[in-house]
């Protein structure tokens, strides 16, 4: 009986921790399919967390989720202005956006709440229990007693799969990522497509950040994104740029993170920094083990026009 | 072989001209950053003039402020900046200087604590070597993944940074924790492992000089040796370098990656050996990332890195004064670093367009 309860609570935690990774990685897939890798995704996540916190204080948790998404999208728009419109180096621009976002979110937070950083106590987004489905043993509570962000991620998977592989727009977007020259010759607006794809990824990463502050913790702390945006980019590679694969990879990392909490609960003397390092080590190991079985979009990270 | 004296003179003038242009565009980028930062500060309700004055006083207000704060803060930035500049020269996008720095600091501290009775003549070279080796080791994982499996180094070096941070946390909380057992830090390293002062009466230590020597050595290597030519050739185009048939790109990438990691590793240990004398959580406020701005502003030129490292050292030294005297949170400095990178990229782009090259080369 206790084993059963432990497994169930482990799965609830795993799915909850996978949700922000899945949201950010699903968005980034669209961006990378269009040929843009955005290392500034981490910046969108931290802006999403702060936007979520401020929005929640102003108008409640659901407004917070919207504000978080918008904040993340705005950071991505800034990235797109440089890396797509001005055509600067994507990697370096993304790094700058991440550094600046970590700095300026800290500045906004401190000017609003003081340099000592009082612990914010935010109203959180409560879980929605789906009738009947949440009663399924073990898996039910894990999958169907989550916050709205989890259901958004579930919906996004088939929607993106359909959009990317079954619609003309999706085809055009993938063409932009594979061969911008060919897409351009066929009349697809390369720059506009890339801008939109990057902003969509930013919106999703912002929602992921708002999940961190409004679902996962109920507070905001400087640097609380803690590399989630970077892991999301690894998740895109592991998920082979496919929505289904990305969900599987995100759950894998959610599980790794949840494991750390479960193990700590078992024995408080275990050195927790090593468990904190686990998801990053697993990311590296998985990248090494998985790679070569899939191919990145051919135009990824390349400038346009060349 | 066949170059006449006039050719040589023209070449020299050409490179001086290019140097002037680079200096002018870097200055333009810095001025743009200051203008945007002033706008943002005003938007945040701070008077930009007072803030910049406080910053300047903190960085250059006295000889001691300059030597003991600006130059001391510039030292880790100089070393990590050189590490990034070298890697980027070969188009190895090593974003992992932060992790390599921590690996170097840990290795140096561990050796210094393991050999308490050793004389400085032994301890100093051994710890420096250990730090360089540890930084190279930390870089070898993404290097192997890049050359062996074709996995881009950006994500792997970033992930290695987090692993290093948590490893450092684990070590200072556990195996290397101070014997008093109060704080999460190591014991103080023996005095024989302290880096000697460079200018008596200030906190400036020999580490800065080591940075200068590496800067000159890297510059000579990159411009005057066949190995340096290969690094630049691979950075310009791996394909062209390989197709020319003269050499393979893989060993060049390996070597550059390891050397970059080694220099970043030195940065970590030199900070501990020269200033803090112990390792603790949060040793670096993100020098490995600031290093990217330092290297880019210097156009990856090792000698120019000396200047840009001092610029960012001044920004960091002034940041504290900015917070104390003008009430601006120190994190603003991080934001300004990002603005510098974006300004450099933009100025480059504008110059390209003005030069009539619509697309990047």
XYZ file of C-alpha atoms in Angstrom:
667
model
C 0.000 0.000 0.000
C 2.732 2.474 0.897
C 4.741 1.429 -2.161
C 1.733 2.168 -4.271
C 1.309 5.617 -2.717
C 5.026 6.345 -3.107
C 4.956 5.369 -6.776
C 1.869 7.462 -7.333
C 3.356 10.569 -5.724
C 6.603 10.009 -7.640
C 4.672 9.987 -10.918
C 2.704 13.103 -9.963
C 5.989 14.892 -9.296
C 7.607 13.540 -12.465
C 4.804 14.790 -14.711
C 4.701 18.135 -12.919
C 8.448 18.600 -13.417
C 8.248 17.449 -17.037
C 5.579 20.015 -17.964
C 7.805 23.136 -18.128
C 10.465 21.216 -20.058
C 7.863 19.877 -22.491
C 6.279 23.296 -23.041
C 9.606 25.035 -23.686
C 10.927 22.182 -25.848
C 7.741 21.938 -27.936
C 8.000 25.643 -28.683
C 11.706 25.409 -29.449
C 11.005 22.551 -31.874
C 8.944 24.902 -34.028
C 11.746 27.462 -33.906
C 14.443 24.905 -34.780
C 12.292 23.388 -37.528
C 12.359 26.913 -38.996
C 16.150 26.948 -38.723
C 16.644 29.077 -35.604
C 18.276 27.778 -32.411
C 17.546 30.105 -29.518
C 19.934 29.740 -26.576
C 18.024 32.747 -25.204
C 15.225 30.312 -24.362
C 16.596 30.308 -20.817
C 15.996 34.075 -20.810
C 12.389 33.578 -21.914
C 11.885 31.077 -19.082
C 13.152 33.471 -16.389
C 11.110 36.373 -17.825
C 8.102 34.024 -17.836
C 8.672 33.212 -14.167
C 8.896 36.909 -13.238
C 6.020 37.922 -15.526
C 3.952 35.152 -13.985
C 4.717 36.371 -10.474
C 3.941 40.022 -11.243
C 0.801 39.143 -13.243
C -0.438 36.917 -10.462
C 0.034 39.677 -7.874
C -1.835 42.125 -10.095
C -4.737 40.054 -11.348
C -4.621 36.472 -10.104
C -2.819 33.297 -11.156
C -4.442 32.833 -14.563
C -3.578 36.376 -15.586
C -0.109 35.469 -14.301
C 0.169 32.560 -16.733
C -0.793 34.861 -19.605
C 1.627 37.554 -18.445
C 4.411 34.975 -18.154
C 3.835 33.750 -21.695
C 3.817 37.325 -23.002
C 7.016 38.175 -21.110
C 8.764 35.118 -22.568
C 7.495 35.997 -26.039
C 8.811 39.540 -25.700
C 12.295 38.309 -24.791
C 12.188 36.010 -27.823
C 11.086 38.918 -30.009
C 14.185 40.813 -28.899
C 16.308 37.780 -29.804
C 14.553 37.506 -33.175
C 15.111 41.191 -33.898
C 18.868 40.630 -33.700
C 19.342 37.032 -34.810
C 16.722 36.890 -37.577
C 16.064 40.445 -38.706
C 19.590 41.834 -38.253
C 20.987 38.365 -38.970
C 23.549 38.287 -36.149
C 25.080 35.012 -34.919
C 22.273 32.966 -33.332
C 24.356 31.295 -30.631
C 26.086 34.453 -29.435
C 22.899 36.522 -29.595
C 21.046 33.860 -27.608
C 23.789 33.791 -24.995
C 23.557 37.579 -24.655
C 19.771 37.430 -24.281
C 20.124 34.828 -21.532
C 22.795 36.808 -19.636
C 20.810 40.029 -19.965
C 17.550 38.372 -18.937
C 19.076 36.897 -15.786
C 20.469 40.369 -14.966
C 17.437 42.488 -15.761
C 14.871 40.138 -14.150
C 17.013 40.422 -11.016
C 17.043 44.220 -11.361
C 13.249 44.417 -11.791
C 12.671 42.002 -8.917
C 14.995 43.913 -6.571
C 13.590 47.321 -7.461
C 10.087 46.003 -6.796
C 10.716 43.884 -3.704
C 14.000 45.170 -2.263
C 17.569 43.937 -2.498
C 17.202 41.462 0.342
C 14.680 39.544 -1.732
C 11.772 38.842 0.576
C 10.179 35.460 -0.009
C 7.198 36.101 -2.259
C 4.115 34.131 -1.380
C 2.102 33.868 -4.588
C -1.368 32.560 -5.136
C -0.768 29.399 -7.153
C -2.693 27.827 -9.999
C -4.663 24.966 -8.524
C -4.835 21.546 -10.114
C -7.854 20.561 -12.162
C -9.015 17.063 -11.498
C -10.460 15.510 -14.634
C -13.540 13.479 -13.609
C -13.253 9.707 -14.040
C -9.839 9.772 -15.735
C -8.128 10.907 -12.555
C -9.512 7.790 -10.863
C -7.390 5.461 -13.001
C -5.065 3.705 -10.537
C -1.503 5.127 -10.307
C -1.479 6.917 -13.679
C -4.743 8.788 -13.166
C -3.596 11.321 -10.555
C -0.240 11.757 -12.310
C -1.748 12.640 -15.657
C -5.196 14.033 -14.852
C -4.851 15.887 -11.558
C -2.477 18.594 -12.774
C -2.547 22.332 -13.394
C -3.855 23.764 -16.648
C -0.276 24.076 -17.988
C -0.042 20.277 -18.121
C -3.219 20.033 -20.186
C -1.876 22.758 -22.468
C 1.199 20.602 -23.054
C -0.971 17.511 -23.765
C -3.003 19.454 -26.330
C 0.067 20.960 -27.933
C 1.531 17.555 -28.856
C -1.090 16.446 -31.440
C -1.692 20.038 -32.528
C 1.970 20.619 -33.342
C 2.286 17.196 -34.967
C -0.646 18.073 -37.213
C 0.598 21.594 -37.898
C 4.178 20.643 -38.721
C 3.526 17.553 -40.824
C -0.020 17.865 -42.163
C -0.483 21.507 -43.142
C 0.931 23.684 -45.915
C 2.129 26.193 -43.336
C 3.990 23.472 -41.503
C 5.579 22.334 -44.747
C 6.607 25.912 -45.545
C 8.078 26.317 -42.056
C 10.101 23.113 -42.360
C 11.284 24.194 -45.803
C 12.578 27.431 -44.268
C 14.557 25.363 -41.775
C 15.904 22.851 -44.286
C 16.734 25.170 -47.156
C 15.931 28.846 -46.846
C 17.106 29.391 -50.455
C 14.586 26.917 -51.830
C 11.828 28.207 -49.558
C 12.569 31.751 -50.612
C 12.533 30.785 -54.279
C 9.150 29.150 -53.723
C 7.793 32.413 -52.343
C 7.879 31.604 -48.621
C 8.785 34.699 -46.572
C 11.839 33.316 -44.736
C 12.434 36.151 -42.286
C 8.778 36.513 -41.278
C 8.363 32.750 -40.829
C 11.455 32.580 -38.623
C 10.383 35.596 -36.545
C 6.971 34.048 -35.882
C 8.448 30.647 -35.040
C 10.908 32.191 -32.562
C 8.195 34.251 -30.879
C 5.971 31.167 -30.559
C 8.852 29.351 -28.858
C 9.268 32.348 -26.534
C 5.578 32.300 -25.596
C 5.789 28.623 -24.695
C 9.048 29.102 -22.757
C 7.397 32.000 -20.922
C 4.472 29.752 -20.023
C 7.019 27.211 -18.786
C 8.595 29.906 -16.606
C 5.187 30.924 -15.241
C 4.627 27.254 -14.404
C 7.805 27.376 -12.287
C 6.659 30.391 -10.267
C 2.881 29.785 -10.168
C 2.478 25.999 -10.157
C 5.732 24.509 -8.962
C 6.933 26.893 -6.236
C 4.465 29.710 -5.586
C 7.315 32.197 -5.409
C 9.957 33.915 -7.535
C 13.694 33.796 -6.934
C 16.505 35.242 -9.032
C 17.999 32.684 -11.422
C 15.167 30.267 -10.612
C 15.117 29.038 -14.230
C 18.347 27.208 -13.275
C 19.134 25.983 -16.777
C 15.622 24.687 -17.594
C 15.800 26.496 -20.933
C 19.117 24.824 -21.756
C 17.784 21.394 -20.797
C 14.747 22.075 -22.998
C 17.097 22.568 -25.954
C 18.727 19.215 -25.146
C 15.223 17.725 -24.935
C 14.536 18.939 -28.492
C 17.589 17.036 -29.730
C 16.688 13.919 -27.744
C 13.096 14.128 -28.969
C 14.436 14.260 -32.526
C 12.535 17.447 -33.387
C 9.233 15.522 -33.110
C 6.458 16.421 -30.648
C 5.929 12.821 -29.518
C 9.629 12.212 -28.936
C 9.907 15.465 -27.047
C 7.210 14.484 -24.583
C 9.003 11.200 -23.952
C 12.323 12.997 -23.388
C 10.708 15.597 -21.125
C 9.118 12.846 -19.016
C 12.515 11.173 -18.750
C 14.016 14.346 -17.273
C 10.976 15.016 -15.122
C 11.462 11.512 -13.755
C 15.165 12.132 -13.092
C 14.346 15.282 -11.155
C 11.519 13.618 -9.226
C 13.839 10.752 -8.358
C 16.084 13.220 -6.575
C 13.212 14.274 -4.302
C 12.137 10.690 -3.734
C 15.660 9.611 -2.790
C 16.103 12.569 -0.479
C 12.877 11.629 1.278
C 14.281 8.125 1.778
C 17.562 9.253 3.312
C 18.174 12.877 4.246
C 21.936 12.278 4.561
C 22.437 11.659 0.846
C 24.429 14.525 -0.670
C 21.723 16.520 -2.472
C 24.052 18.532 -4.768
C 24.886 15.286 -6.549
C 21.188 14.653 -7.134
C 20.782 18.201 -8.372
C 23.506 17.462 -10.921
C 21.721 14.287 -12.062
C 19.445 15.800 -14.755
C 22.420 17.597 -16.344
C 24.592 14.481 -16.317
C 21.704 12.475 -17.762
C 21.231 15.117 -20.470
C 24.868 14.723 -21.485
C 24.730 10.940 -21.369
C 21.495 10.858 -23.334
C 22.859 13.240 -25.959
C 25.892 10.991 -26.376
C 23.793 7.831 -26.522
C 21.007 9.075 -28.742
C 22.739 11.221 -31.284
C 23.302 10.204 -34.841
C 19.912 8.503 -35.033
C 18.308 11.708 -36.131
C 19.253 14.736 -38.140
C 18.858 18.386 -37.248
C 17.189 20.685 -39.786
C 19.860 21.387 -42.406
C 19.588 25.165 -42.113
C 19.767 25.225 -38.296
C 21.763 28.149 -36.871
C 22.777 29.301 -40.346
C 22.217 32.940 -41.251
C 19.761 34.101 -43.870
C 20.421 35.663 -46.314
C 23.804 33.989 -46.486
C 58.977 34.519 -49.960
C 58.798 37.006 -52.772
C 57.418 39.898 -50.768
C 59.326 43.127 -51.226
C 59.905 45.654 -48.440
C 57.070 47.797 -49.786
C 54.694 44.844 -49.624
C 55.627 44.306 -46.006
C 55.120 47.974 -45.245
C 51.737 47.936 -46.956
C 50.735 44.852 -45.006
C 51.785 46.466 -41.785
C 49.806 49.596 -42.622
C 46.844 47.422 -43.625
C 46.820 45.595 -40.307
C 47.235 48.840 -38.367
C 44.309 50.232 -40.329
C 42.204 47.159 -39.494
C 43.207 47.521 -35.860
C 42.065 51.149 -35.817
C 38.777 50.189 -37.405
C 38.234 47.435 -34.817
C 39.041 49.847 -31.991
C 36.638 52.425 -33.422
C 33.802 49.936 -33.767
C 34.411 48.558 -30.258
C 34.284 52.107 -28.922
C 31.068 52.737 -30.851
C 29.593 49.579 -29.334
C 30.594 50.694 -25.819
C 29.100 54.167 -26.350
C 25.877 52.632 -27.671
C 25.751 50.424 -24.591
C 26.219 53.402 -22.286
C 23.461 55.316 -24.098
C 21.001 52.417 -23.858
C 21.967 51.732 -20.250
C 21.406 55.428 -19.457
C 17.943 55.203 -21.016
C 17.076 52.052 -19.065
C 18.399 53.546 -15.806
C 16.271 56.662 -16.351
C 13.309 54.387 -17.063
C 13.983 52.579 -13.775
C 13.939 55.923 -11.948
C 17.696 56.293 -11.411
C 19.621 59.417 -12.493
C 22.092 58.030 -15.090
C 24.693 60.763 -14.536
C 25.004 60.045 -10.829
C 25.015 56.302 -11.405
C 27.852 56.502 -13.947
C 29.778 58.885 -11.673
C 29.484 56.423 -8.777
C 30.554 53.619 -11.086
C 33.602 55.569 -12.263
C 34.595 56.476 -8.687
C 34.312 52.831 -7.669
C 36.511 51.723 -10.560
C 39.041 54.555 -10.948
C 38.520 56.770 -7.875
C 41.988 56.129 -6.482
C 45.111 54.135 -7.232
C 43.954 51.521 -4.741
C 40.463 51.309 -6.277
C 42.099 50.757 -9.657
C 44.732 48.211 -8.602
C 42.945 46.408 -5.767
C 39.481 46.347 -7.326
C 39.401 47.016 -11.076
C 42.558 45.065 -11.960
C 41.840 42.327 -9.411
C 38.343 41.834 -10.854
C 39.804 42.027 -14.370
C 42.135 39.078 -13.693
C 39.627 36.185 -13.910
C 37.939 37.992 -16.808
C 41.267 38.317 -18.605
C 41.954 34.589 -18.309
C 38.437 33.389 -19.148
C 38.249 36.023 -21.892
C 41.429 34.621 -23.449
C 40.008 31.095 -23.131
C 36.847 32.110 -24.991
C 38.735 34.167 -27.588
C 41.031 31.248 -28.425
C 38.133 28.795 -28.748
C 35.998 31.165 -30.810
C 38.991 31.767 -33.134
C 38.689 28.116 -34.156
C 34.884 28.509 -34.181
C 34.709 26.246 -31.142
C 31.798 27.869 -29.281
C 32.973 27.057 -25.786
C 30.281 28.500 -23.495
C 31.713 26.336 -20.725
C 34.441 28.567 -19.284
C 32.350 28.857 -16.111
C 32.482 25.116 -15.497
C 36.137 24.797 -16.511
C 36.955 27.624 -14.091
C 35.292 25.739 -11.234
C 37.091 22.518 -12.160
C 40.412 24.377 -12.085
C 39.687 26.035 -8.750
C 38.694 22.713 -7.171
C 41.786 20.926 -8.441
C 44.126 23.681 -7.253
C 42.525 23.853 -3.815
C 42.531 20.076 -3.426
C 46.249 19.846 -4.264
C 47.126 22.802 -2.014
C 45.258 21.221 0.901
C 46.762 17.784 0.244
C 50.349 19.103 0.398
C 50.344 21.329 3.492
C 54.086 21.196 4.115
C 55.318 21.703 0.565
C 57.389 24.803 -0.236
C 56.030 27.508 -2.523
C 58.538 26.577 -5.205
C 56.791 23.208 -5.521
C 53.267 24.199 -4.625
C 52.848 27.122 -7.028
C 53.755 25.295 -10.258
C 51.984 22.092 -9.204
C 48.710 23.822 -8.355
C 48.803 25.878 -11.544
C 49.401 22.755 -13.614
C 46.660 20.866 -11.791
C 44.185 23.692 -12.405
C 45.042 23.846 -16.108
C 44.757 20.068 -16.388
C 41.395 20.032 -14.615
C 40.042 22.770 -16.886
C 41.219 20.830 -19.929
C 39.684 17.645 -18.536
C 36.360 19.420 -18.074
C 36.557 20.661 -21.672
C 37.491 17.210 -22.953
C 33.935 15.860 -22.510
C 32.279 18.342 -24.896
C 35.388 18.162 -27.109
C 35.030 14.396 -27.437
C 31.288 14.705 -28.062
C 31.905 17.325 -30.754
C 34.729 15.623 -32.614
C 33.670 12.018 -32.045
C 29.892 12.244 -32.348
C 29.203 15.543 -34.036
C 27.233 16.901 -31.074
C 27.276 20.708 -30.986
C 29.433 22.051 -28.155
C 27.105 24.867 -27.109
C 24.589 22.763 -25.192
C 27.162 20.288 -23.875
C 29.455 23.005 -22.469
C 26.442 24.722 -20.881
C 25.346 21.451 -19.259
C 28.897 20.801 -18.013
C 28.747 24.201 -16.259
C 25.860 23.040 -14.104
C 27.579 19.746 -13.335
C 30.691 21.657 -12.194
C 28.664 24.023 -10.006
C 26.921 21.159 -8.236
C 30.176 19.210 -7.939
C 31.761 22.239 -6.261
C 28.743 22.534 -3.982
C 29.014 18.850 -3.057
C 32.748 19.067 -2.339
C 32.604 22.186 -0.152
C 29.631 20.796 1.751
C 31.166 17.362 2.160
C 34.652 15.968 1.532
C 36.456 19.346 1.348
C 34.420 21.151 4.015
C 36.407 23.275 6.461
C 37.481 21.477 9.646
C 35.525 23.942 11.806
C 32.446 22.727 9.971
C 30.596 26.056 10.156
C 30.451 27.365 6.623
C 30.224 25.616 3.272
C 33.797 26.369 2.314
C 37.198 24.693 2.372
C 39.922 25.317 4.914
C 42.318 28.121 4.085
C 45.063 26.957 1.760
C 48.646 26.996 3.150
C 50.469 30.316 2.752
C 52.988 28.664 0.429
C 50.190 28.240 -2.123
C 49.193 31.919 -2.056
C 50.051 33.760 -5.257
C 52.533 36.537 -4.396
C 51.491 40.182 -4.578
C 52.330 41.916 -7.850
C 52.262 45.489 -6.527
C 53.031 45.734 -2.796
C 50.387 47.563 -0.809
C 47.575 46.488 -3.128
C 45.616 43.266 -3.504
C 46.855 42.856 -7.071
C 48.613 39.512 -7.398
C 50.827 37.656 -9.844
C 47.749 36.162 -11.498
C 47.286 39.348 -13.493
C 50.834 39.028 -14.810
C 50.179 35.391 -15.736
C 47.170 36.620 -17.709
C 49.316 39.186 -19.539
C 51.934 36.564 -20.400
C 49.286 34.182 -21.751
C 47.772 37.033 -23.787
C 51.103 37.782 -25.471
C 51.872 34.089 -25.961
C 48.480 33.456 -27.554
C 48.883 36.450 -29.821
C 52.299 35.251 -30.993
C 50.988 31.720 -31.416
C 47.957 32.779 -33.442
C 49.778 35.228 -35.706
C 53.302 33.829 -36.039
C 53.119 30.029 -36.027
C 51.766 27.335 -38.373
C 49.651 25.970 -35.493
C 48.038 29.361 -35.015
C 47.393 29.594 -38.744
C 45.580 26.248 -38.590
C 43.419 27.483 -35.702
C 42.405 30.542 -37.719
C 41.885 28.486 -40.881
C 39.586 26.029 -39.098
C 37.724 28.960 -37.569
C 37.210 30.535 -40.969
C 35.956 27.350 -42.567
C 36.423 23.724 -41.511
C 35.588 22.615 -45.046
C 38.078 24.909 -46.722
C 40.756 23.854 -44.244
C 40.129 20.160 -44.951
C 39.666 20.490 -48.708
C 42.995 22.304 -48.976
C 44.389 18.933 -47.955
C 47.128 20.376 -45.811
C 45.791 19.225 -42.456
C 42.854 17.669 -40.621
C 40.523 19.909 -38.662
C 39.705 17.439 -35.859
C 43.073 17.557 -34.027
C 43.073 21.357 -34.266
C 39.586 21.490 -32.709
C 40.654 19.071 -29.965
C 43.777 21.007 -29.115
C 42.041 24.387 -29.139
C 39.196 23.107 -26.970
C 41.613 21.630 -24.399
C 43.834 24.715 -24.356
C 40.782 26.931 -23.913
C 39.628 24.776 -20.993
C 43.113 24.865 -19.465
C 43.252 28.681 -19.497
C 39.750 28.889 -18.011
C 40.814 26.371 -15.361
C 43.745 28.604 -14.448
C 41.310 31.502 -13.960
C 39.524 29.640 -11.167
C 42.593 28.596 -9.250
C 44.299 31.968 -9.679
C 41.295 33.673 -8.083
C 41.503 31.313 -5.080
C 45.293 31.379 -4.825
C 45.489 35.150 -5.275
C 42.449 36.507 -3.464
C 40.012 34.255 -1.593
C 42.502 31.592 -0.351
C 39.613 29.181 0.014
C 37.014 27.623 -2.228
C 33.351 28.197 -1.495
C 29.981 28.055 -3.211
C 29.458 30.924 -5.610
C 33.157 31.649 -6.160
C 32.384 33.098 -9.575
C 29.587 35.585 -10.251
C 29.468 34.268 -13.825
C 32.933 35.214 -15.106
C 32.759 32.392 -17.627
C 29.745 34.047 -19.242
C 31.027 37.614 -18.967
C 34.108 36.271 -20.733
C 32.052 35.963 -23.914
C 31.385 39.705 -23.858
C 35.052 40.362 -23.034
C 36.275 38.264 -25.971
C 33.750 39.578 -28.490
C 34.363 43.219 -27.628
C 38.066 42.488 -28.215
C 37.254 40.945 -31.625
C 38.914 37.765 -30.273
C 42.292 39.533 -30.369
C 44.346 38.323 -27.361
C 46.039 41.684 -26.741
C 42.747 43.554 -27.006
C 41.289 41.120 -24.457
C 43.620 42.741 -21.899
C 41.887 46.070 -22.475
C 38.331 44.740 -22.577
C 38.931 42.638 -19.449
C 39.952 45.839 -17.649
C 36.825 47.580 -18.979
C 34.629 44.809 -17.564
C 36.734 44.657 -14.398
C 35.996 48.361 -13.954
C 32.294 47.718 -14.549
C 32.359 45.016 -11.870
C 34.409 47.086 -9.414
C 32.145 50.073 -10.033
C 29.021 47.930 -9.654
C 29.467 47.725 -5.896
C 29.882 51.492 -5.598
C 26.881 51.930 -7.882
C 24.789 49.902 -5.462
C 26.136 51.619 -2.318
C 26.100 55.201 -3.559
C 23.287 55.299 -6.118
C 21.091 52.440 -4.898
C 21.210 50.611 -8.233
C 21.184 46.826 -7.756
C 24.512 45.303 -8.781
C 22.719 42.869 -11.125
C 22.412 45.790 -13.550
C 26.024 45.079 -14.462
C 24.975 41.681 -15.872
C 22.382 43.412 -17.994
C 24.993 45.865 -19.276
C 27.262 42.957 -20.269
C 24.484 41.586 -22.445
C 23.996 45.026 -23.983
C 27.698 45.127 -24.882
C 27.445 41.806 -26.746
C 24.333 42.919 -28.631
C 25.920 46.284 -29.433
C 29.070 44.619 -30.818
C 26.986 42.315 -33.007
C 24.885 45.233 -34.238
C 27.829 47.531 -34.981
C 29.496 44.688 -36.917
C 26.347 44.181 -38.896
C 25.911 47.867 -39.657
C 29.531 48.113 -40.816
C 29.001 45.109 -43.110
C 25.929 46.673 -44.651
C 27.713 50.010 -45.060
C 30.605 48.212 -46.729
C 28.109 46.925 -49.266
C 28.201 43.325 -48.175
C 24.522 42.616 -47.641
C 25.103 39.102 -46.417
C 27.470 37.672 -43.858
C 30.662 36.048 -44.948
